[in-house]
PDB file of C-alpha atoms in Angstrom:
ATOM      1  CA  MET A   1       3.272  16.704 -11.446  1.00 75.00           C
ATOM      2  CA  LYS A   2       3.706  17.447  -7.759  1.00 82.00           C
ATOM      3  CA  ILE A   3       3.551  14.411  -5.459  1.00 86.00           C
ATOM      4  CA  TYR A   4       1.960  16.159  -2.507  1.00 86.00           C
ATOM      5  CA  THR A   5      -0.865  18.663  -2.760  1.00 84.00           C
ATOM      6  CA  LYS A   6      -2.110  18.679   0.849  1.00 84.00           C
ATOM      7  CA  ARG A   7      -5.671  18.456  -0.526  1.00 77.00           C
ATOM      8  CA  GLY A   8      -6.117  15.047   1.085  1.00 81.00           C
ATOM      9  CA  ASP A   9      -5.020  16.094   4.556  1.00 82.00           C
ATOM     10  CA  ASP A  10      -8.636  16.443   5.669  1.00 83.00           C
ATOM     11  CA  GLY A  11      -9.489  12.839   4.697  1.00 83.00           C
ATOM     12  CA  ASP A  12     -11.129  13.663   1.362  1.00 83.00           C
ATOM     13  CA  THR A  13      -9.972  13.065  -2.198  1.00 76.00           C
ATOM     14  CA  ASP A  14     -11.062  13.931  -5.744  1.00 75.00           C
ATOM     15  CA  LEU A  15     -12.899  11.635  -8.114  1.00 77.00           C
ATOM     16  CA  ARG A  16     -12.380  11.943 -11.860  1.00 78.00           C
ATOM     17  CA  THR A  17     -15.436  14.243 -11.887  1.00 72.00           C
ATOM     18  CA  MET A  18     -13.603  16.494  -9.369  1.00 74.00           C
ATOM     19  CA  ASP A  19     -16.260  15.735  -6.750  1.00 82.00           C
ATOM     20  CA  ARG A  20     -14.709  15.482  -3.276  1.00 86.00           C
ATOM     21  CA  VAL A  21     -15.415  12.272  -1.344  1.00 78.00           C
ATOM     22  CA  SER A  22     -14.184  10.679   1.865  1.00 73.00           C
ATOM     23  CA  LYS A  23     -11.162   8.446   1.521  1.00 82.00           C
ATOM     24  CA  ALA A  24     -13.255   5.875   3.406  1.00 84.00           C
ATOM     25  CA  SER A  25     -16.018   5.857   0.772  1.00 90.00           C
ATOM     26  CA  PRO A  26     -16.835   2.547  -0.951  1.00 92.00           C
ATOM     27  CA  ARG A  27     -15.603   3.980  -4.264  1.00 89.00           C
ATOM     28  CA  ILE A  28     -12.175   4.857  -2.868  1.00 90.00           C
ATOM     29  CA  GLU A  29     -12.047   1.556  -0.985  1.00 94.00           C
ATOM     30  CA  ALA A  30     -12.734  -0.294  -4.261  1.00 95.00           C
ATOM     31  CA  TYR A  31     -10.110   1.366  -6.404  1.00 93.00           C
ATOM     32  CA  GLY A  32      -7.639   1.538  -3.519  1.00 95.00           C
ATOM     33  CA  THR A  33      -7.840  -2.227  -3.124  1.00 98.00           C
ATOM     34  CA  VAL A  34      -7.322  -2.604  -6.877  1.00 98.00           C
ATOM     35  CA  ASP A  35      -4.188  -0.449  -6.441  1.00 97.00           C
ATOM     36  CA  GLU A  36      -3.007  -2.823  -3.699  1.00 98.00           C
ATOM     37  CA  LEU A  37      -3.636  -5.747  -6.050  1.00 98.00           C
ATOM     38  CA  ASN A  38      -1.655  -4.048  -8.805  1.00 98.00           C
ATOM     39  CA  ALA A  39       1.286  -3.595  -6.426  1.00 98.00           C
ATOM     40  CA  ALA A  40       1.066  -7.270  -5.409  1.00 98.00           C
ATOM     41  CA  VAL A  41       1.131  -8.326  -9.057  1.00 98.00           C
ATOM     42  CA  GLY A  42       4.082  -6.003  -9.694  1.00 97.00           C
ATOM     43  CA  ALA A  43       6.009  -7.598  -6.828  1.00 97.00           C
ATOM     44  CA  ILE A  44       5.717 -10.996  -8.514  1.00 97.00           C
ATOM     45  CA  ARG A  45       7.353 -10.050 -11.793  1.00 95.00           C
ATOM     46  CA  PRO A  46       9.649 -11.313 -13.152  1.00 95.00           C
ATOM     47  CA  THR A  47       8.813 -14.980 -12.654  1.00 96.00           C
ATOM     48  CA  ASP A  48      11.179 -16.106 -15.420  1.00 93.00           C
ATOM     49  CA  ILE A  49       8.186 -17.686 -17.181  1.00 96.00           C
ATOM     50  CA  ALA A  50       7.946 -15.539 -20.311  1.00 94.00           C
ATOM     51  CA  ASP A  51       4.262 -15.861 -21.132  1.00 95.00           C
ATOM     52  CA  LEU A  52       3.281 -15.520 -17.475  1.00 98.00           C
ATOM     53  CA  ASP A  53       5.340 -12.333 -17.118  1.00 98.00           C
ATOM     54  CA  ALA A  54       3.678 -10.902 -20.239  1.00 98.00           C
ATOM     55  CA  TRP A  55       0.203 -11.733 -18.879  1.00 98.00           C
ATOM     56  CA  LEU A  56       0.994 -10.180 -15.501  1.00 98.00           C
ATOM     57  CA  ARG A  57       2.258  -7.009 -17.156  1.00 98.00           C
ATOM     58  CA  GLU A  58      -0.894  -6.806 -19.242  1.00 98.00           C
ATOM     59  CA  ALA A  59      -3.048  -7.478 -16.164  1.00 98.00           C
ATOM     60  CA  GLN A  60      -1.328  -4.560 -14.413  1.00 98.00           C
ATOM     61  CA  ASN A  61      -2.307  -2.295 -17.288  1.00 98.00           C
ATOM     62  CA  HIS A  62      -5.871  -3.616 -17.109  1.00 98.00           C
ATOM     63  CA  LEU A  63      -5.901  -2.913 -13.367  1.00 98.00           C
ATOM     64  CA  HIS A  64      -5.034   0.719 -14.063  1.00 97.00           C
ATOM     65  CA  VAL A  65      -8.111   0.830 -16.279  1.00 97.00           C
ATOM     66  CA  VAL A  66     -10.211  -0.744 -13.489  1.00 98.00           C
ATOM     67  CA  GLN A  67      -8.985   1.966 -11.106  1.00 95.00           C
ATOM     68  CA  ALA A  68      -9.822   4.715 -13.601  1.00 93.00           C
ATOM     69  CA  ASP A  69     -13.189   3.087 -14.188  1.00 93.00           C
ATOM     70  CA  PHE A  70     -14.039   2.977 -10.461  1.00 93.00           C
ATOM     71  CA  ALA A  71     -12.766   6.540  -9.932  1.00 89.00           C
ATOM     72  CA  ASN A  72     -15.202   7.871 -12.521  1.00 87.00           C
ATOM     73  CA  PRO A  73     -18.908   7.647 -11.628  1.00 85.00           C
ATOM     74  CA  GLU A  74     -19.887   9.519 -14.820  1.00 85.00           C
ATOM     75  CA  PRO A  75     -17.662   8.223 -17.631  1.00 85.00           C
ATOM     76  CA  GLU A  76     -17.641   9.766 -21.073  1.00 86.00           C
ATOM     77  CA  PRO A  77     -17.459   7.442 -24.098  1.00 89.00           C
ATOM     78  CA  ASP A  78     -13.699   8.027 -24.523  1.00 91.00           C
ATOM     79  CA  ASP A  79     -12.817   7.487 -20.830  1.00 92.00           C
ATOM     80  CA  PRO A  80     -10.918   4.309 -19.902  1.00 93.00           C
ATOM     81  CA  GLN A  81     -13.307   1.468 -19.144  1.00 95.00           C
ATOM     82  CA  ILE A  82     -13.051  -2.273 -18.776  1.00 97.00           C
ATOM     83  CA  THR A  83     -14.946  -4.056 -21.539  1.00 97.00           C
ATOM     84  CA  ALA A  84     -16.066  -7.595 -22.268  1.00 98.00           C
ATOM     85  CA  GLU A  85     -12.955  -7.934 -24.449  1.00 98.00           C
ATOM     86  CA  HIS A  86     -10.756  -7.524 -21.363  1.00 98.00           C
ATOM     87  CA  VAL A  87     -12.654 -10.348 -19.646  1.00 98.00           C
ATOM     88  CA  THR A  88     -12.394 -12.581 -22.721  1.00 98.00           C
ATOM     89  CA  HIS A  89      -8.666 -11.874 -22.881  1.00 97.00           C
ATOM     90  CA  VAL A  90      -8.207 -13.137 -19.303  1.00 98.00           C
ATOM     91  CA  GLU A  91     -10.305 -16.213 -20.084  1.00 98.00           C
ATOM     92  CA  LYS A  92      -7.876 -17.035 -22.915  1.00 98.00           C
ATOM     93  CA  TRP A  93      -4.975 -16.870 -20.446  1.00 98.00           C
ATOM     94  CA  ILE A  94      -6.838 -19.251 -18.133  1.00 98.00           C
ATOM     95  CA  ASP A  95      -7.595 -21.668 -20.980  1.00 98.00           C
ATOM     96  CA  HIS A  96      -3.939 -21.585 -22.096  1.00 97.00           C
ATOM     97  CA  CYS A  97      -2.742 -22.419 -18.568  1.00 97.00           C
ATOM     98  CA  GLU A  98      -5.307 -25.132 -17.975  1.00 97.00           C
ATOM     99  CA  ALA A  99      -4.265 -26.839 -21.213  1.00 97.00           C
ATOM    100  CA  ARG A 100      -0.727 -27.099 -19.780  1.00 96.00           C
ATOM    101  CA  LEU A 101      -1.763 -28.321 -16.314  1.00 97.00           C
ATOM    102  CA  ASP A 102      -3.135 -31.553 -14.921  1.00 95.00           C
ATOM    103  CA  PRO A 103      -6.846 -31.249 -14.175  1.00 94.00           C
ATOM    104  CA  LEU A 104      -7.663 -29.975 -10.703  1.00 93.00           C
ATOM    105  CA  GLU A 105      -9.189 -32.775  -8.637  1.00 90.00           C
ATOM    106  CA  SER A 106      -9.456 -31.186  -5.197  1.00 93.00           C
ATOM    107  CA  PHE A 107      -8.876 -27.989  -3.292  1.00 95.00           C
ATOM    108  CA  ILE A 108      -5.209 -27.087  -2.909  1.00 96.00           C
ATOM    109  CA  LEU A 109      -3.318 -25.265  -0.214  1.00 96.00           C
ATOM    110  CA  PRO A 110      -1.975 -21.887  -1.354  1.00 97.00           C
ATOM    111  CA  GLY A 111       1.798 -21.846  -1.417  1.00 97.00           C
ATOM    112  CA  GLY A 112       4.546 -23.639  -3.259  1.00 96.00           C
ATOM    113  CA  SER A 113       7.343 -21.900  -5.093  1.00 97.00           C
ATOM    114  CA  GLU A 114       8.133 -18.262  -4.394  1.00 97.00           C
ATOM    115  CA  ALA A 115       6.193 -17.136  -7.486  1.00 97.00           C
ATOM    116  CA  GLY A 116       3.367 -19.603  -6.837  1.00 98.00           C
ATOM    117  CA  ALA A 117       2.891 -18.446  -3.254  1.00 98.00           C
ATOM    118  CA  ALA A 118       2.996 -14.781  -4.296  1.00 98.00           C
ATOM    119  CA  LEU A 119       0.415 -15.443  -7.010  1.00 98.00           C
ATOM    120  CA  HIS A 120      -1.874 -17.125  -4.459  1.00 98.00           C
ATOM    121  CA  GLN A 121      -1.477 -14.038  -2.244  1.00 98.00           C
ATOM    122  CA  ALA A 122      -2.330 -11.771  -5.182  1.00 98.00           C
ATOM    123  CA  ARG A 123      -5.388 -13.960  -5.859  1.00 98.00           C
ATOM    124  CA  ALA A 124      -6.594 -13.395  -2.298  1.00 98.00           C
ATOM    125  CA  VAL A 125      -6.105  -9.625  -2.676  1.00 98.00           C
ATOM    126  CA  CYS A 126      -7.985  -9.798  -5.984  1.00 98.00           C
ATOM    127  CA  ARG A 127     -10.915 -11.522  -4.258  1.00 98.00           C
ATOM    128  CA  ARG A 128     -10.934  -8.712  -1.679  1.00 98.00           C
ATOM    129  CA  ALA A 129     -10.885  -6.130  -4.482  1.00 98.00           C
ATOM    130  CA  GLU A 130     -13.857  -7.909  -6.016  1.00 98.00           C
ATOM    131  CA  ARG A 131     -15.730  -7.810  -2.683  1.00 98.00           C
ATOM    132  CA  ARG A 132     -14.993  -4.081  -2.395  1.00 97.00           C
ATOM    133  CA  ALA A 133     -16.272  -3.592  -5.947  1.00 97.00           C
ATOM    134  CA  VAL A 134     -19.485  -5.453  -5.105  1.00 97.00           C
ATOM    135  CA  ALA A 135     -19.891  -3.275  -2.000  1.00 96.00           C
ATOM    136  CA  LEU A 136     -19.486  -0.248  -4.274  1.00 95.00           C
ATOM    137  CA  GLN A 137     -22.196  -1.620  -6.583  1.00 95.00           C
ATOM    138  CA  ASP A 138     -24.473  -2.105  -3.569  1.00 94.00           C
ATOM    139  CA  HIS A 139     -23.807   1.470  -2.410  1.00 92.00           C
ATOM    140  CA  GLU A 140     -24.212   3.307  -5.714  1.00 90.00           C
ATOM    141  CA  PRO A 141     -27.276   3.812  -7.923  1.00 83.00           C
ATOM    142  CA  ASP A 142     -27.708   1.571 -10.964  1.00 78.00           C
ATOM    143  CA  ASP A 143     -25.168   2.126 -13.737  1.00 80.00           C
ATOM    144  CA  ALA A 144     -22.794   4.146 -11.520  1.00 86.00           C
ATOM    145  CA  VAL A 145     -20.380   1.184 -11.464  1.00 92.00           C
ATOM    146  CA  ASN A 146     -19.201  -0.721 -14.521  1.00 94.00           C
ATOM    147  CA  ASP A 147     -20.442  -4.284 -13.928  1.00 95.00           C
ATOM    148  CA  THR A 148     -17.890  -5.574 -16.412  1.00 97.00           C
ATOM    149  CA  ALA A 149     -15.058  -4.265 -14.216  1.00 97.00           C
ATOM    150  CA  VAL A 150     -16.444  -6.357 -11.354  1.00 97.00           C
ATOM    151  CA  ALA A 151     -16.625  -9.404 -13.640  1.00 98.00           C
ATOM    152  CA  TYR A 152     -13.037  -8.675 -14.727  1.00 98.00           C
ATOM    153  CA  LEU A 153     -11.835  -8.888 -11.120  1.00 98.00           C
ATOM    154  CA  ASN A 154     -13.673 -12.176 -10.686  1.00 98.00           C
ATOM    155  CA  ARG A 155     -12.030 -13.617 -13.774  1.00 98.00           C
ATOM    156  CA  LEU A 156      -8.609 -12.226 -12.884  1.00 98.00           C
ATOM    157  CA  SER A 157      -8.727 -13.970  -9.513  1.00 98.00           C
ATOM    158  CA  ASP A 158      -9.351 -17.226 -11.394  1.00 98.00           C
ATOM    159  CA  ALA A 159      -6.406 -16.419 -13.649  1.00 98.00           C
ATOM    160  CA  LEU A 160      -4.118 -15.706 -10.706  1.00 98.00           C
ATOM    161  CA  PHE A 161      -5.087 -19.113  -9.278  1.00 98.00           C
ATOM    162  CA  VAL A 162      -4.106 -20.957 -12.460  1.00 98.00           C
ATOM    163  CA  PHE A 163      -1.007 -18.759 -12.797  1.00 98.00           C
ATOM    164  CA  ALA A 164       0.036 -19.961  -9.320  1.00 98.00           C
ATOM    165  CA  ARG A 165      -0.561 -23.554 -10.370  1.00 98.00           C
ATOM    166  CA  LEU A 166       1.503 -22.979 -13.529  1.00 98.00           C
ATOM    167  CA  ALA A 167       4.368 -21.344 -11.620  1.00 98.00           C
ATOM    168  CA  ASN A 168       4.420 -24.249  -9.184  1.00 98.00           C
ATOM    169  CA  ASP A 169       4.281 -26.790 -12.007  1.00 97.00           C
ATOM    170  CA  VAL A 170       7.197 -25.130 -13.831  1.00 97.00           C
ATOM    171  CA  ALA A 171       9.152 -25.080 -10.537  1.00 97.00           C
ATOM    172  CA  GLY A 172       8.395 -28.778  -9.995  1.00 97.00           C
ATOM    173  CA  VAL A 173       6.497 -28.074  -6.768  1.00 97.00           C
ATOM    174  CA  HIS A 174       3.785 -30.609  -5.928  1.00 94.00           C
ATOM    175  CA  GLU A 175       0.382 -29.192  -5.003  1.00 94.00           C
ATOM    176  CA  GLU A 176      -0.850 -30.137  -1.542  1.00 94.00           C
ATOM    177  CA  SER A 177      -4.497 -30.762  -0.718  1.00 94.00           C
ATOM    178  CA  PRO A 178      -5.907 -29.736   2.632  1.00 95.00           C
ATOM    179  CA  SER A 179      -6.534 -32.447   5.180  1.00 92.00           C
ATOM    180  CA  TYR A 180      -9.933 -32.309   6.801  1.00 85.00           C
TER     181      TYR A 180
END
């Protein structure tokens, strides 16, 4: 596979359907931001927390599916798509983490340990990816965007938040609340 094709030099790119679209289109913006999120998650591993590293690796694979999903406005039944099972899987990660953590009683400042701070940053990128996905939904006709992929991003941002809390807890870093 050749890395450069020069086909994108004019500011357009191919969708999975081989339709050419602007690199500034909401669809490209959505899956490009998911790509940025995937890179942010990849920069966090390894955290030296075994289950967390496994979840992050799995999330990266899910994010590839989200990208494929957003890049394909006309998916066939065998094309990669995010399903409700992916969302449920992330919810199980959240539940597992919350069972290990003290209950959240107030807002917390993002930061903490190196892994915790990086996970908070990834959470913020995930929220942006979700906003880009919602903008794509608003731009496209009904059923041209997998709503479950948007829900997945929402749930993953929640997971990244509790992952940050877990990483900070394991590192012995106290969570700070904002002062108003």
